[in-house]
Short mmCIF file of C-alpha atoms in Angstrom, two decimals:
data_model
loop_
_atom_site.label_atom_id
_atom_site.label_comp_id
_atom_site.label_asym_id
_atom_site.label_seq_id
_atom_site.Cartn_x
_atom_site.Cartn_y
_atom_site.Cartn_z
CA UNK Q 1 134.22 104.60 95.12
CA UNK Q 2 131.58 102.32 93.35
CA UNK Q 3 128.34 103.58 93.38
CA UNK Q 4 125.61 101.30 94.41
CA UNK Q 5 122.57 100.55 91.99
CA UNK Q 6 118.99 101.11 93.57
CA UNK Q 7 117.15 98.21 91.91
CA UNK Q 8 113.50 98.21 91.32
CA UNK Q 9 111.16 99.04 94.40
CA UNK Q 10 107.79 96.89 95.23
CA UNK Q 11 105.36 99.01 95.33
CA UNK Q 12 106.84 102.37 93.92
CA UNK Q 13 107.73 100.22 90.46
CA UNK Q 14 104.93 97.72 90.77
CA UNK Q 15 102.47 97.76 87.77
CA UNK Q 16 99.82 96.22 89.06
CA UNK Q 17 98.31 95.61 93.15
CA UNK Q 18 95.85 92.53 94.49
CA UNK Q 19 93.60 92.87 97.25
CA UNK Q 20 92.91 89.79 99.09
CA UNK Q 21 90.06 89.44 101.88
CA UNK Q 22 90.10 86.24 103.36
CA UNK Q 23 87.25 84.51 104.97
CA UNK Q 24 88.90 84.57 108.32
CA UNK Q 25 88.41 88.68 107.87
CA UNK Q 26 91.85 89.78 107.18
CA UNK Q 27 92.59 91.72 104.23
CA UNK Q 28 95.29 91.98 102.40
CA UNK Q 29 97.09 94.19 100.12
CA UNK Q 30 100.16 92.99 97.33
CA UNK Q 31 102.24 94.47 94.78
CA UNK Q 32 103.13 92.99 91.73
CA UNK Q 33 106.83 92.34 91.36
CA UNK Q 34 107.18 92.78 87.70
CA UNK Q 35 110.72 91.96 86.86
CA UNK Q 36 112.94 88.91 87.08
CA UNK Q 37 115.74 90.30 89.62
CA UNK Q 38 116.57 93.55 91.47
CA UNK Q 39 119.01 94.92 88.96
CA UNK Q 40 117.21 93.77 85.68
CA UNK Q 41 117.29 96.30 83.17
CA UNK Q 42 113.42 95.80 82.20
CA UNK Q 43 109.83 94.80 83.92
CA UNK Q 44 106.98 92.91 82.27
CA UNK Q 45 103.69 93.18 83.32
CA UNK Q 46 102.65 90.05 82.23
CA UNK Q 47 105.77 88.30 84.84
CA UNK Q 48 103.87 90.27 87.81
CA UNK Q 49 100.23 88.94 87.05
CA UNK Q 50 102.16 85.35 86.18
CA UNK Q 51 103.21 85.53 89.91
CA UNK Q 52 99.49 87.10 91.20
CA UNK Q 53 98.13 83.81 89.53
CA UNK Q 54 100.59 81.65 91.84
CA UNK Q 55 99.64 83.48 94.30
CA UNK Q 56 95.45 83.12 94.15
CA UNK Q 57 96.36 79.27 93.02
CA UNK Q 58 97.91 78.90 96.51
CA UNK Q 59 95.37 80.81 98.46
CA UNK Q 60 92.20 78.80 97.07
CA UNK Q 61 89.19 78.38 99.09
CA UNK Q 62 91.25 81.10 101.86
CA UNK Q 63 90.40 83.72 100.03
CA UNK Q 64 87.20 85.04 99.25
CA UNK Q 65 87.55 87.54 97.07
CA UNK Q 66 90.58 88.46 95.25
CA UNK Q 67 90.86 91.85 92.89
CA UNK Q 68 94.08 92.84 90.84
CA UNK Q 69 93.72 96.65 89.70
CA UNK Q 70 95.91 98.30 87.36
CA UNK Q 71 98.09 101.03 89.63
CA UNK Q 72 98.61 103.64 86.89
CA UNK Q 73 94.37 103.82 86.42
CA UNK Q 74 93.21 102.39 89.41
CA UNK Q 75 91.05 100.56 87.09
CA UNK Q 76 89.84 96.59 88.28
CA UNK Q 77 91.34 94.32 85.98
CA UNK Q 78 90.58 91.16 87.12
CA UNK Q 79 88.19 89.72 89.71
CA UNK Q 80 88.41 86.29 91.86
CA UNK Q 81 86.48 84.56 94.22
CA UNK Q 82 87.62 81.13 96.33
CA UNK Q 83 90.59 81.17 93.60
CA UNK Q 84 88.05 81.08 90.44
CA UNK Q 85 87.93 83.99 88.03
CA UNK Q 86 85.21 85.85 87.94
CA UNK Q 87 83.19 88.49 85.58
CA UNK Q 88 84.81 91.23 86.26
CA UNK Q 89 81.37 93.30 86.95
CA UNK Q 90 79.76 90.27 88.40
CA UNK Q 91 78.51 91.07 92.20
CA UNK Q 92 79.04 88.35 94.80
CA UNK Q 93 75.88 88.20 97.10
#
């Protein structure tokens, strides 16, 4: 019998998570997919913010603000508002 491969898992293998709160109110929360397929043998987690960047291009004006933090440190790593990056430690009033 074969035995099946398990892939990478969003979330659990994710490097990286964005926060999105929208001006309608919603909020949402997305992890990075850092690797090119399922099975590949590697993740980069430059391909996952690549993607992020896609993302926050789409979303525009939508979103209000947008925050990627690093999973492993929790720490903010980058900061957007209506799709424009931001100062990282600048407040929005």
């Amino acid at each position: 019998m074969q035995q099946k491969k398990k892939g990478w898992k969003l979330g659990q293998d994710s490097e990286t998570k964005m926060i999105v709160w929208f001006k309608d109110g919603n909020v949402r929360t997305m992890y990075s997919i850092d690797w090119r397929h399922k099975l590949s043998k590697t993740k980069s987690r430059e391909t996952g913010l690549i993607r992020f960047r896609k993302k926050i291009k789409e979303y525009g004006p939508l979103a209000g603000t947008i925050e990627i933090y690093d999973k492993a440190t929790g720490q903010r790593i980058a900061k957007f508002y209506e799709g424009n990056e931001m100062n990282i430690n600048a407040e929005i009033n």
